[in-house]
PDB file of C-alpha atoms in Angstrom:
ATOM      1  CA  MET A   1      64.716  47.132-196.385  1.00  0.00           C
ATOM      2  CA  LEU A   2      66.229  43.916-197.354  1.00  0.00           C
ATOM      3  CA  ALA A   3      69.695  44.693-197.619  1.00  0.00           C
ATOM      4  CA  GLN A   4      69.676  46.563-193.930  1.00  0.00           C
ATOM      5  CA  ILE A   5      67.960  43.411-191.728  1.00  0.00           C
ATOM      6  CA  THR A   6      70.131  40.856-194.131  1.00  0.00           C
ATOM      7  CA  THR A   7      73.133  42.742-193.013  1.00  0.00           C
ATOM      8  CA  ARG A   8      72.381  42.723-189.327  1.00  0.00           C
ATOM      9  CA  LEU A   9      71.660  39.255-189.679  1.00  0.00           C
ATOM     10  CA  ALA A  10      74.784  36.607-187.876  1.00  0.00           C
ATOM     11  CA  LYS A  11      76.596  35.537-191.213  1.00  0.00           C
ATOM     12  CA  THR A  12      78.271  32.107-190.220  1.00  0.00           C
ATOM     13  CA  GLU A  13      79.163  28.559-191.553  1.00  0.00           C
ATOM     14  CA  ILE A  14      76.635  27.015-188.677  1.00  0.00           C
ATOM     15  CA  THR A  15      73.776  27.974-186.744  1.00  0.00           C
ATOM     16  CA  GLN A  16      72.522  26.077-184.407  1.00  0.00           C
ATOM     17  CA  GLY A  17      70.282  26.246-181.553  1.00  0.00           C
ATOM     18  CA  ASN A  18      66.450  25.277-179.813  1.00  0.00           C
ATOM     19  CA  PHE A  19      62.907  25.224-181.112  1.00  0.00           C
ATOM     20  CA  GLN A  20      59.070  25.269-179.763  1.00  0.00           C
ATOM     21  CA  GLN A  21      56.565  24.346-182.324  1.00  0.00           C
ATOM     22  CA  GLU A  22      53.398  25.238-181.905  1.00  0.00           C
ATOM     23  CA  LYS A  23      50.742  23.684-184.362  1.00  0.00           C
ATOM     24  CA  ARG A  24      47.296  25.177-184.399  1.00  0.00           C
ATOM     25  CA  LEU A  25      44.642  22.777-185.940  1.00  0.00           C
ATOM     26  CA  LYS A  26      41.107  23.802-187.126  1.00  0.00           C
ATOM     27  CA  ILE A  27      40.084  20.512-185.701  1.00  0.00           C
ATOM     28  CA  LEU A  28      41.476  20.400-182.762  1.00  0.00           C
ATOM     29  CA  ARG A  29      40.847  23.044-179.362  1.00  0.00           C
ATOM     30  CA  LYS A  30      44.811  22.633-177.895  1.00  0.00           C
ATOM     31  CA  PRO A  31      47.298  23.837-179.996  1.00  0.00           C
ATOM     32  CA  LEU A  32      50.100  20.584-180.628  1.00  0.00           C
ATOM     33  CA  ILE A  33      53.436  21.597-179.224  1.00  0.00           C
ATOM     34  CA  SER A  34      56.793  20.205-179.618  1.00  0.00           C
ATOM     35  CA  SER A  35      60.454  20.973-178.567  1.00  0.00           C
ATOM     36  CA  GLY A  36      63.851  20.270-180.111  1.00  0.00           C
ATOM     37  CA  ALA A  37      66.835  21.315-181.283  1.00  0.00           C
ATOM     38  CA  PHE A  38      68.262  22.539-185.256  1.00  0.00           C
ATOM     39  CA  THR A  39      71.680  22.847-187.048  1.00  0.00           C
ATOM     40  CA  TYR A  40      71.924  24.778-190.326  1.00  0.00           C
ATOM     41  CA  HIS A  41      75.058  24.649-192.386  1.00  0.00           C
ATOM     42  CA  GLN A  42      75.504  27.057-195.252  1.00  0.00           C
ATOM     43  CA  SER A  43      76.083  23.881-198.024  1.00  0.00           C
ATOM     44  CA  LYS A  44      75.021  20.671-196.402  1.00  0.00           C
ATOM     45  CA  GLY A  45      71.514  21.521-195.244  1.00  0.00           C
ATOM     46  CA  VAL A  46      69.410  21.662-191.819  1.00  0.00           C
ATOM     47  CA  ILE A  47      69.203  19.130-189.210  1.00  0.00           C
ATOM     48  CA  TRP A  48      65.713  19.436-187.040  1.00  0.00           C
ATOM     49  CA  LYS A  49      65.332  16.947-184.356  1.00  0.00           C
ATOM     50  CA  THR A  50      61.770  16.873-182.237  1.00  0.00           C
ATOM     51  CA  LEU A  51      62.448  16.076-178.807  1.00  0.00           C
ATOM     52  CA  THR A  52      59.183  16.283-177.073  1.00  0.00           C
ATOM     53  CA  PRO A  53      56.972  14.962-177.264  1.00  0.00           C
ATOM     54  CA  VAL A  54      57.737  12.318-179.444  1.00  0.00           C
ATOM     55  CA  PHE A  55      61.382  12.399-181.089  1.00  0.00           C
ATOM     56  CA  SER A  56      61.451  12.028-184.711  1.00  0.00           C
ATOM     57  CA  ILE A  57      64.130  13.504-187.120  1.00  0.00           C
ATOM     58  CA  LEU A  58      64.081  15.654-190.644  1.00  0.00           C
ATOM     59  CA  LEU A  59      66.874  16.469-192.752  1.00  0.00           C
ATOM     60  CA  VAL A  60      66.808  18.686-195.431  1.00  0.00           C
ATOM     61  CA  ASN A  61      68.793  19.789-197.953  1.00  0.00           C
ATOM     62  CA  GLU A  62      67.656  21.632-201.108  1.00  0.00           C
ATOM     63  CA  SER A  63      67.149  18.485-203.332  1.00  0.00           C
ATOM     64  CA  ARG A  64      66.283  15.945-200.809  1.00  0.00           C
ATOM     65  CA  LEU A  65      63.973  15.563-197.484  1.00  0.00           C
ATOM     66  CA  LEU A  66      64.906  12.888-195.567  1.00  0.00           C
ATOM     67  CA  THR A  67      62.586  11.576-191.635  1.00  0.00           C
ATOM     68  CA  SER A  68      62.480   8.504-189.724  1.00  0.00           C
ATOM     69  CA  GLN A  69      59.812   7.030-192.536  1.00  0.00           C
ATOM     70  CA  GLY A  70      62.465   7.722-194.950  1.00  0.00           C
ATOM     71  CA  GLU A  71      62.741   9.883-198.212  1.00  0.00           C
ATOM     72  CA  GLN A  72      59.872  12.240-199.138  1.00  0.00           C
ATOM     73  CA  ALA A  73      59.652  14.549-201.957  1.00  0.00           C
ATOM     74  CA  VAL A  74      59.873  17.986-201.600  1.00  0.00           C
ATOM     75  CA  PRO A  75      59.072  21.059-203.789  1.00  0.00           C
ATOM     76  CA  ALA A  76      62.310  22.406-204.376  1.00  0.00           C
ATOM     77  CA  ALA A  77      60.897  25.418-203.769  1.00  0.00           C
ATOM     78  CA  LEU A  78      59.559  24.455-200.159  1.00  0.00           C
ATOM     79  CA  GLY A  79      63.488  23.118-199.408  1.00  0.00           C
ATOM     80  CA  LYS A  80      65.311  26.196-200.596  1.00  0.00           C
ATOM     81  CA  VAL A  81      62.749  28.321-198.356  1.00  0.00           C
ATOM     82  CA  PHE A  82      63.970  26.005-195.431  1.00  0.00           C
ATOM     83  CA  ASN A  83      67.294  27.016-196.135  1.00  0.00           C
ATOM     84  CA  SER A  84      67.370  30.469-197.187  1.00  0.00           C
ATOM     85  CA  ILE A  85      64.877  31.142-193.957  1.00  0.00           C
ATOM     86  CA  LEU A  86      67.120  29.468-191.452  1.00  0.00           C
ATOM     87  CA  GLY A  87      70.791  30.366-193.254  1.00  0.00           C
ATOM     88  CA  GLY A  88      69.713  34.100-193.412  1.00  0.00           C
ATOM     89  CA  ASN A  89      69.886  34.376-196.977  1.00  0.00           C
ATOM     90  CA  LEU A  90      66.429  36.604-197.716  1.00  0.00           C
ATOM     91  CA  ASN A  91      66.998  37.969-200.980  1.00  0.00           C
ATOM     92  CA  ARG A  92      66.755  34.491-202.076  1.00  0.00           C
ATOM     93  CA  LEU A  93      63.292  34.267-201.442  1.00  0.00           C
ATOM     94  CA  THR A  94      62.438  36.896-203.283  1.00  0.00           C
ATOM     95  CA  GLU A  95      62.465  34.110-206.043  1.00  0.00           C
ATOM     96  CA  ASP A  96      59.507  32.745-204.781  1.00  0.00           C
ATOM     97  CA  PHE A  97      57.680  35.349-202.432  1.00  0.00           C
ATOM     98  CA  SER A  98      56.754  38.626-202.787  1.00  0.00           C
ATOM     99  CA  ILE A  99      58.132  40.180-199.656  1.00  0.00           C
ATOM    100  CA  THR A 100      56.852  43.468-197.179  1.00  0.00           C
ATOM    101  CA  GLY A 101      57.714  44.169-194.199  1.00  0.00           C
ATOM    102  CA  PHE A 102      59.232  46.508-191.193  1.00  0.00           C
ATOM    103  CA  ASP A 103      63.034  47.231-189.783  1.00  0.00           C
ATOM    104  CA  GLN A 104      62.547  49.321-186.126  1.00  0.00           C
ATOM    105  CA  LYS A 105      65.759  47.941-184.756  1.00  0.00           C
ATOM    106  CA  PRO A 106      66.839  46.192-183.174  1.00  0.00           C
ATOM    107  CA  SER A 107      63.730  44.392-184.393  1.00  0.00           C
ATOM    108  CA  TRP A 108      62.435  43.414-187.754  1.00  0.00           C
ATOM    109  CA  GLN A 109      59.308  41.683-189.616  1.00  0.00           C
ATOM    110  CA  LEU A 110      58.911  39.896-192.640  1.00  0.00           C
ATOM    111  CA  GLN A 111      55.399  38.864-194.449  1.00  0.00           C
ATOM    112  CA  LEU A 112      56.661  36.259-197.184  1.00  0.00           C
ATOM    113  CA  LYS A 113      53.669  35.327-199.863  1.00  0.00           C
ATOM    114  CA  PRO A 114      54.076  32.788-202.406  1.00  0.00           C
ATOM    115  CA  LYS A 115      54.050  33.503-205.773  1.00  0.00           C
ATOM    116  CA  ASP A 116      54.776  29.806-206.598  1.00  0.00           C
ATOM    117  CA  GLU A 117      51.594  28.481-208.063  1.00  0.00           C
ATOM    118  CA  LEU A 118      52.851  24.814-205.812  1.00  0.00           C
ATOM    119  CA  LEU A 119      53.666  27.066-202.656  1.00  0.00           C
ATOM    120  CA  LYS A 120      50.297  28.976-202.518  1.00  0.00           C
ATOM    121  CA  LYS A 121      48.619  25.422-202.380  1.00  0.00           C
ATOM    122  CA  ILE A 122      50.426  24.812-198.808  1.00  0.00           C
ATOM    123  CA  ILE A 123      51.457  28.256-197.585  1.00  0.00           C
ATOM    124  CA  THR A 124      49.159  31.388-197.573  1.00  0.00           C
ATOM    125  CA  THR A 125      51.752  33.831-195.928  1.00  0.00           C
ATOM    126  CA  ILE A 126      55.026  33.135-193.454  1.00  0.00           C
ATOM    127  CA  LEU A 127      56.301  35.967-191.356  1.00  0.00           C
ATOM    128  CA  LEU A 128      59.488  35.953-190.418  1.00  0.00           C
ATOM    129  CA  THR A 129      60.638  37.975-187.062  1.00  0.00           C
ATOM    130  CA  GLY A 130      64.028  38.386-185.797  1.00  0.00           C
ATOM    131  CA  ASP A 131      67.064  41.003-184.210  1.00  0.00           C
ATOM    132  CA  ASN A 132      70.708  39.855-184.787  1.00  0.00           C
ATOM    133  CA  GLU A 133      68.768  36.373-185.733  1.00  0.00           C
ATOM    134  CA  LEU A 134      65.868  34.453-186.800  1.00  0.00           C
ATOM    135  CA  ARG A 135      63.603  34.372-183.565  1.00  0.00           C
ATOM    136  CA  LEU A 136      60.332  33.327-184.845  1.00  0.00           C
ATOM    137  CA  VAL A 137      58.765  31.831-187.949  1.00  0.00           C
ATOM    138  CA  GLU A 138      54.707  31.869-188.416  1.00  0.00           C
ATOM    139  CA  MET A 139      53.334  30.079-191.200  1.00  0.00           C
ATOM    140  CA  GLN A 140      49.525  30.436-192.339  1.00  0.00           C
ATOM    141  CA  GLU A 141      48.945  27.603-194.350  1.00  0.00           C
ATOM    142  CA  ALA A 142      45.944  27.362-196.939  1.00  0.00           C
ATOM    143  CA  ASP A 143      44.197  24.955-194.719  1.00  0.00           C
ATOM    144  CA  GLY A 144      43.794  27.227-192.292  1.00  0.00           C
ATOM    145  CA  ASN A 145      46.322  25.959-189.706  1.00  0.00           C
ATOM    146  CA  ILE A 146      48.812  27.803-188.388  1.00  0.00           C
ATOM    147  CA  THR A 147      52.719  26.775-187.308  1.00  0.00           C
ATOM    148  CA  ARG A 148      54.411  29.016-184.952  1.00  0.00           C
ATOM    149  CA  ILE A 149      58.091  28.428-184.289  1.00  0.00           C
ATOM    150  CA  ASN A 150      59.981  30.424-181.339  1.00  0.00           C
ATOM    151  CA  PHE A 151      64.257  29.697-181.798  1.00  0.00           C
ATOM    152  CA  GLY A 152      66.299  30.365-178.593  1.00  0.00           C
ATOM    153  CA  GLN A 153      69.827  29.123-177.882  1.00  0.00           C
ATOM    154  CA  ILE A 154      71.264  30.324-181.082  1.00  0.00           C
ATOM    155  CA  THR A 155      74.596  29.930-181.367  1.00  0.00           C
ATOM    156  CA  HIS A 156      77.515  29.500-183.833  1.00  0.00           C
ATOM    157  CA  PRO A 157      80.023  27.085-183.544  1.00  0.00           C
ATOM    158  CA  GLU A 158      83.001  26.501-185.703  1.00  0.00           C
ATOM    159  CA  GLN A 159      82.353  22.775-186.722  1.00  0.00           C
ATOM    160  CA  LEU A 160      79.773  20.293-186.650  1.00  0.00           C
ATOM    161  CA  THR A 161      80.044  17.439-183.918  1.00  0.00           C
ATOM    162  CA  THR A 162      80.507  13.481-185.433  1.00  0.00           C
ATOM    163  CA  GLU A 163      76.768  13.236-184.587  1.00  0.00           C
ATOM    164  CA  GLN A 164      75.814  16.043-186.714  1.00  0.00           C
ATOM    165  CA  GLU A 165      78.331  15.173-189.915  1.00  0.00           C
ATOM    166  CA  ALA A 166      77.205  11.771-189.345  1.00  0.00           C
ATOM    167  CA  ASP A 167      73.511  13.125-189.734  1.00  0.00           C
ATOM    168  CA  PHE A 168      74.329  15.491-193.123  1.00  0.00           C
ATOM    169  CA  GLU A 169      75.990  12.079-194.543  1.00  0.00           C
ATOM    170  CA  ARG A 170      72.808  10.436-194.923  1.00  0.00           C
ATOM    171  CA  LEU A 171      71.188  13.455-197.290  1.00  0.00           C
ATOM    172  CA  SER A 172      74.917  13.234-199.454  1.00  0.00           C
ATOM    173  CA  PRO A 173      73.408  11.275-202.794  1.00  0.00           C
TER     174      PRO A 173
END
């Protein structure tokens, strides 16, 4: 099943698009909603820019995570998950997750349950839904909070913009 889904996913060096994120916290009645743009580069990582309601930037690769507040410690498994999900490298996720799901062309859905003890403390389940692109990520967190991220206006440009190159440069050691 993973092999069939992986072959349908767009395989390009660069993927970018928009996202709308809805975060449901147990302590709040209404969800927190934010939106922005993302850029995934196969060898450089991910740029995650929240544009509303408050601007913030997150730069992540497999070894580093930078935010507007500076560098954060990132569990290795989390950086790998972020890059694997946005890069459509689903087979790589089997290292850290038990995966079940279905493929009903044109859509598919996968449920990921962490194997890694550190990840289990953060995430109980990740649902991925898509077609030839990843369209939805839903994370059930160990504390009961839920994050849903919808992706849209996905494109695969030939090269990065000057601004994207500069953002990725900040991730270089």
